[in-house]
Amino acid sequence: MSEAHAALITRFYQAFQRLDAEGMAACYTDDVVFSDPAFGELRGRDAGDMWRMLTTRAKDFSLTFDNVRADERSGGAHWVATYLFSQTGNVVINDIQARFVFRDGKICEHHDHFDLWRWSRQALGFKGLLLGWTPLVRNAVRAQALKGLKAFQAGR
């Protein structure tokens, strides 16, 4: 196991626990590729701006992480974020598996995996329960997430 890469993952999540988006973004290469079910794929500055937006808007937020593992090329971790979803006021507990790829001592790829239907049931309530598994809702969630990111970037 690469201790330096495991320490990098730990540093990333410790910054996240403090809602320190700059500290998180500093763990990434300039050309990082990020992906998750809500935002899809983001590259470079867009990935850092996503964290800036999310940490700025976080309400009743907490984060735990464990199972940090890494070798010379890749790594992973498990993390759970609990927060208030601002659009509905619902509490969300999002259980996430993360995969990382490293280059030059930084994260060059970050892929988060979680059950979007489970997330939508919590965040959107009854609508998410009924329709959260459909491509229509999945695409709407992604469109809304990207719209929010673009609005955040325009306001900076």
Tab-separated table of N, CA, C and O in Angstrom, residues 28-154:
chain	number	residue	atom	x	y	z
A	28	TYR	N	-6.170	17.468	-6.106
A	28	TYR	CA	-6.415	17.082	-7.498
A	28	TYR	C	-5.347	17.643	-8.439
A	28	TYR	O	-4.831	18.739	-8.220
A	29	THR	N	-5.094	16.911	-9.532
A	29	THR	CA	-4.314	17.479	-10.628
A	29	THR	C	-5.180	18.518	-11.343
A	29	THR	O	-6.409	18.519	-11.197
A	30	ASP	N	-4.558	19.388	-12.113
A	30	ASP	CA	-5.313	20.424	-12.831
A	30	ASP	C	-6.287	19.828	-13.841
A	30	ASP	O	-7.304	20.446	-14.158
A	31	ASP	N	-5.978	18.633	-14.347
A	31	ASP	CA	-6.821	18.004	-15.367
A	31	ASP	C	-7.614	16.816	-14.811
A	31	ASP	O	-7.971	15.896	-15.541
A	32	VAL	N	-7.934	16.846	-13.524
A	32	VAL	CA	-8.648	15.749	-12.872
A	32	VAL	C	-9.938	15.410	-13.618
A	32	VAL	O	-10.576	16.283	-14.212
A	33	VAL	N	-10.290	14.138	-13.585
A	33	VAL	CA	-11.579	13.670	-14.094
A	33	VAL	C	-12.352	13.156	-12.892
A	33	VAL	O	-11.885	12.265	-12.178
A	34	PHE	N	-13.523	13.732	-12.662
A	34	PHE	CA	-14.408	13.321	-11.575
A	34	PHE	C	-15.695	12.786	-12.190
A	34	PHE	O	-16.161	13.311	-13.202
A	35	SER	N	-16.286	11.772	-11.551
A	35	SER	CA	-17.609	11.327	-11.997
A	35	SER	C	-18.400	10.824	-10.807
A	35	SER	O	-17.841	10.307	-9.840
A	36	ASP	N	-19.710	11.028	-10.903
A	36	ASP	CA	-20.650	10.429	-9.965
A	36	ASP	C	-22.018	10.389	-10.625
A	36	ASP	O	-22.213	10.978	-11.697
A	37	PRO	N	-22.982	9.679	-10.044
A	37	PRO	CA	-24.297	9.555	-10.683
A	37	PRO	C	-25.074	10.869	-10.785
A	37	PRO	O	-25.923	11.007	-11.660
A	38	ALA	N	-24.808	11.822	-9.911
A	38	ALA	CA	-25.569	13.072	-9.928
A	38	ALA	C	-25.025	14.067	-10.950
A	38	ALA	O	-25.795	14.680	-11.689
A	39	PHE	N	-23.720	14.248	-11.003
A	39	PHE	CA	-23.125	15.248	-11.893
A	39	PHE	C	-22.641	14.668	-13.212
A	39	PHE	O	-22.354	15.417	-14.136
A	40	GLY	N	-22.498	13.361	-13.291
A	40	GLY	CA	-21.892	12.779	-14.484
A	40	GLY	C	-20.392	12.994	-14.415
A	40	GLY	O	-19.798	12.895	-13.346
A	41	GLU	N	-19.792	13.318	-15.544
A	41	GLU	CA	-18.349	13.514	-15.599
A	41	GLU	C	-18.016	14.997	-15.618
A	41	GLU	O	-18.568	15.755	-16.409
A	42	LEU	N	-17.096	15.378	-14.746
A	42	LEU	CA	-16.579	16.740	-14.692
A	42	LEU	C	-15.072	16.683	-14.849
A	42	LEU	O	-14.432	15.746	-14.379
A	43	ARG	N	-14.520	17.703	-15.470
A	43	ARG	CA	-13.074	17.730	-15.705
A	43	ARG	C	-12.462	19.028	-15.205
A	43	ARG	O	-13.088	20.088	-15.279
A	44	GLY	N	-11.230	18.913	-14.710
A	44	GLY	CA	-10.451	20.083	-14.335
A	44	GLY	C	-11.132	20.966	-13.311
A	44	GLY	O	-11.622	20.488	-12.285
A	45	ARG	N	-11.189	22.242	-13.611
A	45	ARG	CA	-11.735	23.234	-12.673
A	45	ARG	C	-13.194	22.948	-12.301
A	45	ARG	O	-13.616	23.259	-11.188
A	46	ASP	N	-13.956	22.360	-13.219
A	46	ASP	CA	-15.355	22.049	-12.913
A	46	ASP	C	-15.466	21.123	-11.695
A	46	ASP	O	-16.380	21.263	-10.884
A	47	ALA	N	-14.542	20.181	-11.556
A	47	ALA	CA	-14.575	19.264	-10.410
A	47	ALA	C	-14.333	20.031	-9.115
A	47	ALA	O	-15.057	19.857	-8.138
A	48	GLY	N	-13.328	20.890	-9.093
A	48	GLY	CA	-13.070	21.699	-7.901
A	48	GLY	C	-14.227	22.635	-7.599
A	48	GLY	O	-14.607	22.822	-6.438
A	49	ASP	N	-14.812	23.220	-8.645
A	49	ASP	CA	-15.947	24.128	-8.442
A	49	ASP	C	-17.172	23.392	-7.902
A	49	ASP	O	-17.954	23.961	-7.144
A	50	MET	N	-17.335	22.121	-8.285
A	50	MET	CA	-18.438	21.344	-7.725
A	50	MET	C	-18.285	21.264	-6.211
A	50	MET	O	-19.238	21.498	-5.470
A	51	TRP	N	-17.062	20.948	-5.724
A	51	TRP	CA	-16.840	20.879	-4.284
A	51	TRP	C	-17.005	22.253	-3.646
A	51	TRP	O	-17.547	22.367	-2.544
A	52	ARG	N	-16.542	23.306	-4.323
A	52	ARG	CA	-16.724	24.661	-3.789
A	52	ARG	C	-18.211	24.968	-3.613
A	52	ARG	O	-18.631	25.509	-2.595
A	53	MET	N	-19.002	24.635	-4.618
A	53	MET	CA	-20.443	24.873	-4.556
A	53	MET	C	-21.076	24.048	-3.427
A	53	MET	O	-21.838	24.585	-2.610
A	54	LEU	N	-20.772	22.762	-3.380
A	54	LEU	CA	-21.395	21.888	-2.393
A	54	LEU	C	-21.017	22.269	-0.964
A	54	LEU	O	-21.872	22.258	-0.072
A	55	THR	N	-19.755	22.614	-0.737
A	55	THR	CA	-19.359	22.979	0.623
A	55	THR	C	-19.935	24.330	1.031
A	55	THR	O	-20.274	24.531	2.202
A	56	THR	N	-20.097	25.234	0.087
A	56	THR	CA	-20.689	26.539	0.389
A	56	THR	C	-22.150	26.405	0.767
A	56	THR	O	-22.645	27.117	1.647
A	57	ARG	N	-22.847	25.496	0.121
A	57	ARG	CA	-24.292	25.332	0.329
A	57	ARG	C	-24.647	24.313	1.396
A	57	ARG	O	-25.828	24.132	1.705
A	58	ALA	N	-23.663	23.618	1.953
A	58	ALA	CA	-23.920	22.521	2.889
A	58	ALA	C	-24.677	23.002	4.126
A	58	ALA	O	-24.323	24.010	4.735
A	59	LYS	N	-25.719	22.268	4.481
A	59	LYS	CA	-26.533	22.539	5.669
A	59	LYS	C	-26.614	21.255	6.499
A	59	LYS	O	-26.872	20.183	5.955
A	60	ASP	N	-26.417	21.412	7.808
A	60	ASP	CA	-26.466	20.258	8.724
A	60	ASP	C	-25.624	19.104	8.177
A	60	ASP	O	-26.068	17.957	8.119
A	61	PHE	N	-24.400	19.401	7.803
A	61	PHE	CA	-23.517	18.468	7.107
A	61	PHE	C	-22.604	17.734	8.088
A	61	PHE	O	-22.055	18.325	9.016
A	62	SER	N	-22.440	16.447	7.840
A	62	SER	CA	-21.396	15.672	8.505
A	62	SER	C	-20.900	14.611	7.543
A	62	SER	O	-21.622	14.217	6.611
A	63	LEU	N	-19.673	14.177	7.752
A	63	LEU	CA	-19.061	13.191	6.869
A	63	LEU	C	-18.200	12.249	7.696
A	63	LEU	O	-17.461	12.691	8.578
A	64	THR	N	-18.318	10.973	7.389
A	64	THR	CA	-17.412	9.971	7.941
A	64	THR	C	-16.773	9.240	6.762
A	64	THR	O	-17.354	9.170	5.675
A	65	PHE	N	-15.576	8.722	6.988
A	65	PHE	CA	-14.929	7.926	5.938
A	65	PHE	C	-14.111	6.831	6.586
A	65	PHE	O	-13.668	6.946	7.730
A	66	ASP	N	-13.935	5.742	5.836
A	66	ASP	CA	-13.161	4.610	6.323
A	66	ASP	C	-12.684	3.784	5.131
A	66	ASP	O	-12.903	4.161	3.978
A	67	ASN	N	-12.027	2.683	5.436
A	67	ASN	CA	-11.549	1.743	4.423
A	67	ASN	C	-10.691	2.422	3.358
A	67	ASN	O	-10.796	2.113	2.168
A	68	VAL	N	-9.860	3.355	3.799
A	68	VAL	CA	-8.925	4.018	2.886
A	68	VAL	C	-7.853	3.000	2.498
A	68	VAL	O	-7.253	2.352	3.356
A	69	ARG	N	-7.642	2.864	1.199
A	69	ARG	CA	-6.630	1.932	0.697
A	69	ARG	C	-6.014	2.529	-0.562
A	69	ARG	O	-6.696	3.241	-1.314
A	70	ALA	N	-4.754	2.242	-0.772
A	70	ALA	CA	-4.070	2.797	-1.943
A	70	ALA	C	-2.820	1.997	-2.250
A	70	ALA	O	-2.192	1.426	-1.361
A	71	ASP	N	-2.486	1.986	-3.539
A	71	ASP	CA	-1.192	1.464	-3.967
A	71	ASP	C	-0.535	2.564	-4.796
A	71	ASP	O	-0.944	3.716	-4.732
A	72	GLU	N	0.440	2.214	-5.573
A	72	GLU	CA	1.181	3.230	-6.323
A	72	GLU	C	0.353	3.899	-7.416
A	72	GLU	O	0.613	5.037	-7.790
A	73	ARG	N	-0.660	3.230	-7.916
A	73	ARG	CA	-1.441	3.761	-9.036
A	73	ARG	C	-2.865	4.166	-8.672
A	73	ARG	O	-3.388	5.131	-9.203
A	74	SER	N	-3.511	3.412	-7.773
A	74	SER	CA	-4.930	3.654	-7.520
A	74	SER	C	-5.270	3.437	-6.054
A	74	SER	O	-4.455	2.952	-5.277
A	75	GLY	N	-6.500	3.792	-5.715
A	75	GLY	CA	-6.938	3.626	-4.340
A	75	GLY	C	-8.436	3.744	-4.234
A	75	GLY	O	-9.146	3.863	-5.239
A	76	GLY	N	-8.905	3.735	-3.011
A	76	GLY	CA	-10.330	3.844	-2.786
A	76	GLY	C	-10.630	4.174	-1.341
A	76	GLY	O	-9.748	4.172	-0.485
A	77	ALA	N	-11.896	4.445	-1.102
A	77	ALA	CA	-12.381	4.709	0.253
A	77	ALA	C	-13.892	4.578	0.251
A	77	ALA	O	-14.539	4.622	-0.797
A	78	HIS	N	-14.420	4.429	1.431
A	78	HIS	CA	-15.864	4.434	1.648
A	78	HIS	C	-16.161	5.695	2.457
A	78	HIS	O	-15.422	6.029	3.378
A	79	TRP	N	-17.225	6.410	2.068
A	79	TRP	CA	-17.588	7.595	2.855
A	79	TRP	C	-19.099	7.761	2.897
A	79	TRP	O	-19.808	7.270	2.020
A	80	VAL	N	-19.562	8.404	3.946
A	80	VAL	CA	-20.983	8.654	4.135
A	80	VAL	C	-21.164	10.129	4.459
A	80	VAL	O	-20.564	10.636	5.413
A	81	ALA	N	-21.957	10.799	3.653
A	81	ALA	CA	-22.289	12.203	3.886
A	81	ALA	C	-23.738	12.289	4.352
A	81	ALA	O	-24.621	11.665	3.763
A	82	THR	N	-23.965	13.055	5.396
A	82	THR	CA	-25.309	13.323	5.892
A	82	THR	C	-25.528	14.822	5.798
A	82	THR	O	-24.678	15.600	6.252
A	83	TYR	N	-26.644	15.219	5.196
A	83	TYR	CA	-26.884	16.647	4.995
A	83	TYR	C	-28.357	16.913	4.720
A	83	TYR	O	-29.125	15.995	4.427
A	84	LEU	N	-28.711	18.166	4.781
A	84	LEU	CA	-30.059	18.606	4.468
A	84	LEU	C	-30.098	18.991	2.995
A	84	LEU	O	-29.328	19.857	2.555
A	85	PHE	N	-30.953	18.337	2.210
A	85	PHE	CA	-31.096	18.662	0.788
A	85	PHE	C	-31.914	19.937	0.686
A	85	PHE	O	-33.103	19.964	1.032
A	86	SER	N	-31.295	21.005	0.235
A	86	SER	CA	-31.887	22.338	0.320
A	86	SER	C	-33.179	22.491	-0.484
A	86	SER	O	-34.072	23.234	-0.092
A	87	GLN	N	-33.309	21.780	-1.583
A	87	GLN	CA	-34.486	21.951	-2.435
A	87	GLN	C	-35.764	21.409	-1.806
A	87	GLN	O	-36.860	21.865	-2.130
A	88	THR	N	-35.625	20.413	-0.907
A	88	THR	CA	-36.818	19.823	-0.299
A	88	THR	C	-36.818	19.902	1.223
A	88	THR	O	-37.856	19.660	1.843
A	89	GLY	N	-35.668	20.190	1.811
A	89	GLY	CA	-35.558	20.176	3.265
A	89	GLY	C	-35.440	18.782	3.854
A	89	GLY	O	-35.468	18.609	5.068
A	90	ASN	N	-35.275	17.773	2.992
A	90	ASN	CA	-35.147	16.388	3.453
A	90	ASN	C	-33.707	16.080	3.846
A	90	ASN	O	-32.767	16.550	3.214
A	91	VAL	N	-33.565	15.239	4.870
A	91	VAL	CA	-32.247	14.764	5.264
A	91	VAL	C	-31.833	13.623	4.337
A	91	VAL	O	-32.615	12.719	4.064
A	92	VAL	N	-30.596	13.688	3.864
A	92	VAL	CA	-30.041	12.655	2.994
A	92	VAL	C	-28.838	12.028	3.689
A	92	VAL	O	-27.999	12.744	4.240
A	93	ILE	N	-28.780	10.715	3.670
A	93	ILE	CA	-27.602	9.975	4.119
A	93	ILE	C	-27.099	9.220	2.898
A	93	ILE	O	-27.703	8.241	2.467
A	94	ASN	N	-26.020	9.735	2.311
A	94	ASN	CA	-25.518	9.177	1.063
A	94	ASN	C	-24.287	8.320	1.341
A	94	ASN	O	-23.269	8.824	1.814
A	95	ASP	N	-24.387	7.038	1.026
A	95	ASP	CA	-23.345	6.047	1.262
A	95	ASP	C	-22.604	5.825	-0.055
A	95	ASP	O	-23.206	5.377	-1.040
A	96	ILE	N	-21.311	6.125	-0.064
A	96	ILE	CA	-20.567	6.234	-1.322
A	96	ILE	C	-19.281	5.416	-1.282
A	96	ILE	O	-18.552	5.419	-0.288
A	97	GLN	N	-19.002	4.757	-2.390
A	97	GLN	CA	-17.713	4.100	-2.615
A	97	GLN	C	-16.933	4.953	-3.606
A	97	GLN	O	-17.458	5.303	-4.667
A	98	ALA	N	-15.714	5.281	-3.265
A	98	ALA	CA	-14.877	6.125	-4.126
A	98	ALA	C	-13.693	5.329	-4.646
A	98	ALA	O	-13.108	4.518	-3.925
A	99	ARG	N	-13.371	5.589	-5.917
A	99	ARG	CA	-12.169	5.032	-6.545
A	99	ARG	C	-11.305	6.192	-7.010
A	99	ARG	O	-11.829	7.196	-7.508
A	100	PHE	N	-10.002	6.047	-6.873
A	100	PHE	CA	-9.065	7.093	-7.249
A	100	PHE	C	-7.953	6.537	-8.124
A	100	PHE	O	-7.567	5.379	-7.984
A	101	VAL	N	-7.437	7.379	-8.991
A	101	VAL	CA	-6.211	7.102	-9.735
A	101	VAL	C	-5.270	8.262	-9.426
A	101	VAL	O	-5.699	9.424	-9.366
A	102	PHE	N	-3.986	7.953	-9.238
A	102	PHE	CA	-3.007	8.952	-8.840
A	102	PHE	C	-1.991	9.215	-9.947
A	102	PHE	O	-1.669	8.318	-10.727
A	103	ARG	N	-1.503	10.427	-9.972
A	103	ARG	CA	-0.407	10.807	-10.866
A	103	ARG	C	0.366	11.934	-10.200
A	103	ARG	O	-0.227	12.916	-9.760
A	104	ASP	N	1.662	11.786	-10.132
A	104	ASP	CA	2.542	12.828	-9.590
A	104	ASP	C	2.119	13.278	-8.195
A	104	ASP	O	2.142	14.474	-7.874
A	105	GLY	N	1.681	12.328	-7.360
A	105	GLY	CA	1.356	12.630	-5.981
A	105	GLY	C	0.016	13.299	-5.756
A	105	GLY	O	-0.265	13.776	-4.654
A	106	LYS	N	-0.812	13.332	-6.787
A	106	LYS	CA	-2.140	13.919	-6.664
A	106	LYS	C	-3.182	12.978	-7.264
A	106	LYS	O	-2.858	12.008	-7.941
A	107	ILE	N	-4.457	13.311	-7.045
A	107	ILE	CA	-5.559	12.535	-7.595
A	107	ILE	C	-5.844	13.040	-9.004
A	107	ILE	O	-6.143	14.219	-9.189
A	108	CYS	N	-5.727	12.150	-10.002
A	108	CYS	CA	-6.025	12.553	-11.390
A	108	CYS	C	-7.377	12.007	-11.855
A	108	CYS	O	-7.918	12.473	-12.862
A	109	GLU	N	-7.917	11.011	-11.132
A	109	GLU	CA	-9.270	10.513	-11.394
A	109	GLU	C	-9.933	10.228	-10.057
A	109	GLU	O	-9.309	9.661	-9.153
A	110	HIS	N	-11.210	10.614	-9.962
A	110	HIS	CA	-12.005	10.374	-8.757
A	110	HIS	C	-13.396	9.977	-9.216
A	110	HIS	O	-14.086	10.765	-9.862
A	111	HIS	N	-13.782	8.763	-8.900
A	111	HIS	CA	-15.081	8.234	-9.317
A	111	HIS	C	-15.866	7.804	-8.081
A	111	HIS	O	-15.435	6.892	-7.367
A	112	ASP	N	-16.980	8.474	-7.831
A	112	ASP	CA	-17.853	8.138	-6.717
A	112	ASP	C	-19.031	7.314	-7.221
A	112	ASP	O	-19.639	7.657	-8.242
A	113	HIS	N	-19.359	6.259	-6.492
A	113	HIS	CA	-20.455	5.374	-6.865
A	113	HIS	C	-21.443	5.294	-5.713
A	113	HIS	O	-21.052	5.029	-4.574
A	114	PHE	N	-22.702	5.571	-6.015
A	114	PHE	CA	-23.776	5.422	-5.042
A	114	PHE	C	-25.070	5.130	-5.775
A	114	PHE	O	-25.182	5.331	-6.976
A	115	ASP	N	-26.043	4.667	-5.020
A	115	ASP	CA	-27.347	4.291	-5.558
A	115	ASP	C	-28.178	5.557	-5.722
A	115	ASP	O	-28.681	6.108	-4.733
A	116	LEU	N	-28.338	6.021	-6.968
A	116	LEU	CA	-29.069	7.259	-7.224
A	116	LEU	C	-30.551	7.114	-6.865
A	116	LEU	O	-31.180	8.088	-6.427
A	117	TRP	N	-31.114	5.936	-7.003
A	117	TRP	CA	-32.510	5.737	-6.613
A	117	TRP	C	-32.657	5.903	-5.100
A	117	TRP	O	-33.567	6.570	-4.614
A	118	ARG	N	-31.739	5.314	-4.339
A	118	ARG	CA	-31.770	5.477	-2.878
A	118	ARG	C	-31.629	6.950	-2.529
A	118	ARG	O	-32.341	7.475	-1.674
A	119	TRP	N	-30.682	7.637	-3.182
A	119	TRP	CA	-30.492	9.068	-2.937
A	119	TRP	C	-31.767	9.843	-3.272
A	119	TRP	O	-32.201	10.691	-2.486
A	120	SER	N	-32.378	9.555	-4.420
A	120	SER	CA	-33.566	10.309	-4.840
A	120	SER	C	-34.749	10.058	-3.914
A	120	SER	O	-35.564	10.959	-3.686
A	121	ARG	N	-34.869	8.854	-3.365
A	121	ARG	CA	-35.944	8.579	-2.396
A	121	ARG	C	-35.789	9.468	-1.168
A	121	ARG	O	-36.774	9.981	-0.640
A	122	GLN	N	-34.555	9.656	-0.730
A	122	GLN	CA	-34.309	10.498	0.438
A	122	GLN	C	-34.456	11.980	0.090
A	122	GLN	O	-35.120	12.734	0.805
A	123	ALA	N	-33.820	12.404	-0.989
A	123	ALA	CA	-33.779	13.828	-1.341
A	123	ALA	C	-35.120	14.334	-1.860
A	123	ALA	O	-35.552	15.430	-1.499
A	124	LEU	N	-35.783	13.542	-2.697
A	124	LEU	CA	-36.987	14.008	-3.384
A	124	LEU	C	-38.279	13.473	-2.780
A	124	LEU	O	-39.367	13.869	-3.206
A	125	GLY	N	-38.179	12.556	-1.834
A	125	GLY	CA	-39.376	12.029	-1.182
A	125	GLY	C	-40.155	11.088	-2.078
A	125	GLY	O	-39.584	10.268	-2.801
A	126	PHE	N	-41.469	11.230	-2.053
A	126	PHE	CA	-42.359	10.305	-2.764
A	126	PHE	C	-42.065	10.256	-4.267
A	126	PHE	O	-42.059	9.187	-4.870
A	127	LYS	N	-41.798	11.410	-4.873
A	127	LYS	CA	-41.462	11.443	-6.305
A	127	LYS	C	-40.225	10.591	-6.587
A	127	LYS	O	-40.178	9.836	-7.556
A	128	GLY	N	-39.225	10.715	-5.722
A	128	GLY	CA	-38.011	9.919	-5.882
A	128	GLY	C	-38.264	8.439	-5.691
A	128	GLY	O	-37.677	7.607	-6.380
A	129	LEU	N	-39.140	8.104	-4.756
A	129	LEU	CA	-39.495	6.708	-4.524
A	129	LEU	C	-40.149	6.102	-5.758
A	129	LEU	O	-39.795	5.014	-6.209
A	130	LEU	N	-41.092	6.831	-6.332
A	130	LEU	CA	-41.827	6.311	-7.489
A	130	LEU	C	-41.012	6.325	-8.776
A	130	LEU	O	-41.104	5.401	-9.584
A	131	LEU	N	-40.255	7.400	-8.983
A	131	LEU	CA	-39.640	7.611	-10.296
A	131	LEU	C	-38.112	7.680	-10.281
A	131	LEU	O	-37.505	7.807	-11.337
A	132	GLY	N	-37.496	7.598	-9.114
A	132	GLY	CA	-36.060	7.789	-9.008
A	132	GLY	C	-35.215	6.799	-9.785
A	132	GLY	O	-34.068	7.071	-10.100
A	133	TRP	N	-35.785	5.661	-10.099
A	133	TRP	CA	-35.043	4.633	-10.837
A	133	TRP	C	-35.102	4.868	-12.349
A	133	TRP	O	-34.363	4.246	-13.106
A	134	THR	N	-35.965	5.786	-12.805
A	134	THR	CA	-36.174	5.965	-14.244
A	134	THR	C	-35.106	6.867	-14.856
A	134	THR	O	-34.584	7.759	-14.193
A	135	PRO	N	-34.800	6.659	-16.120
A	135	PRO	CA	-33.855	7.558	-16.796
A	135	PRO	C	-34.332	9.008	-16.792
A	135	PRO	O	-33.512	9.927	-16.731
A	136	LEU	N	-35.637	9.222	-16.824
A	136	LEU	CA	-36.179	10.576	-16.811
A	136	LEU	C	-35.729	11.330	-15.563
A	136	LEU	O	-35.225	12.457	-15.649
A	137	VAL	N	-35.890	10.713	-14.395
A	137	VAL	CA	-35.487	11.373	-13.152
A	137	VAL	C	-33.968	11.448	-13.057
A	137	VAL	O	-33.417	12.469	-12.647
A	138	ARG	N	-33.284	10.400	-13.447
A	138	ARG	CA	-31.816	10.428	-13.427
A	138	ARG	C	-31.285	11.590	-14.282
A	138	ARG	O	-30.402	12.325	-13.854
A	139	ASN	N	-31.845	11.750	-15.467
A	139	ASN	CA	-31.412	12.843	-16.343
A	139	ASN	C	-31.794	14.199	-15.770
A	139	ASN	O	-31.036	15.172	-15.905
A	140	ALA	N	-32.960	14.285	-15.130
A	140	ALA	CA	-33.387	15.545	-14.515
A	140	ALA	C	-32.474	15.916	-13.345
A	140	ALA	O	-32.124	17.097	-13.176
A	141	VAL	N	-32.083	14.940	-12.536
A	141	VAL	CA	-31.167	15.187	-11.422
A	141	VAL	C	-29.839	15.713	-11.958
A	141	VAL	O	-29.297	16.707	-11.465
A	142	ARG	N	-29.322	15.077	-12.992
A	142	ARG	CA	-28.043	15.507	-13.572
A	142	ARG	C	-28.163	16.902	-14.173
A	142	ARG	O	-27.288	17.752	-13.967
A	143	ALA	N	-29.230	17.164	-14.896
A	143	ALA	CA	-29.422	18.485	-15.505
A	143	ALA	C	-29.501	19.565	-14.424
A	143	ALA	O	-28.903	20.643	-14.568
A	144	GLN	N	-30.218	19.289	-13.342
A	144	GLN	CA	-30.348	20.254	-12.250
A	144	GLN	C	-29.004	20.477	-11.561
A	144	GLN	O	-28.649	21.609	-11.215
A	145	ALA	N	-28.242	19.411	-11.347
A	145	ALA	CA	-26.932	19.524	-10.708
A	145	ALA	C	-25.996	20.369	-11.564
A	145	ALA	O	-25.304	21.270	-11.060
A	146	LEU	N	-25.979	20.112	-12.869
A	146	LEU	CA	-25.096	20.869	-13.764
A	146	LEU	C	-25.555	22.318	-13.902
A	146	LEU	O	-24.723	23.226	-13.985
A	147	LYS	N	-26.850	22.542	-13.893
A	147	LYS	CA	-27.380	23.911	-13.937
A	147	LYS	C	-26.934	24.681	-12.693
A	147	LYS	O	-26.515	25.844	-12.778
A	148	GLY	N	-27.013	24.041	-11.551
A	148	GLY	CA	-26.568	24.670	-10.317
A	148	GLY	C	-25.083	24.991	-10.333
A	148	GLY	O	-24.658	26.056	-9.878
A	149	LEU	N	-24.282	24.066	-10.881
A	149	LEU	CA	-22.849	24.303	-10.989
A	149	LEU	C	-22.545	25.479	-11.899
A	149	LEU	O	-21.733	26.350	-11.568
A	150	LYS	N	-23.204	25.545	-13.055
A	150	LYS	CA	-22.967	26.652	-13.988
A	150	LYS	C	-23.370	27.984	-13.362
A	150	LYS	O	-22.687	29.002	-13.532
A	151	ALA	N	-24.495	28.014	-12.627
A	151	ALA	CA	-24.929	29.244	-11.959
A	151	ALA	C	-23.922	29.654	-10.885
A	151	ALA	O	-23.604	30.846	-10.749
A	152	PHE	N	-23.414	28.681	-10.155
A	152	PHE	CA	-22.395	28.963	-9.129
A	152	PHE	C	-21.154	29.557	-9.780
A	152	PHE	O	-20.607	30.560	-9.291
A	153	GLN	N	-20.699	28.953	-10.876
A	153	GLN	CA	-19.493	29.433	-11.556
A	153	GLN	C	-19.706	30.837	-12.114
A	153	GLN	O	-18.807	31.663	-12.078
A	154	ALA	N	-20.899	31.105	-12.630
A	154	ALA	CA	-21.195	32.433	-13.191
A	154	ALA	C	-21.200	33.502	-12.108
A	154	ALA	O	-20.864	34.665	-12.393
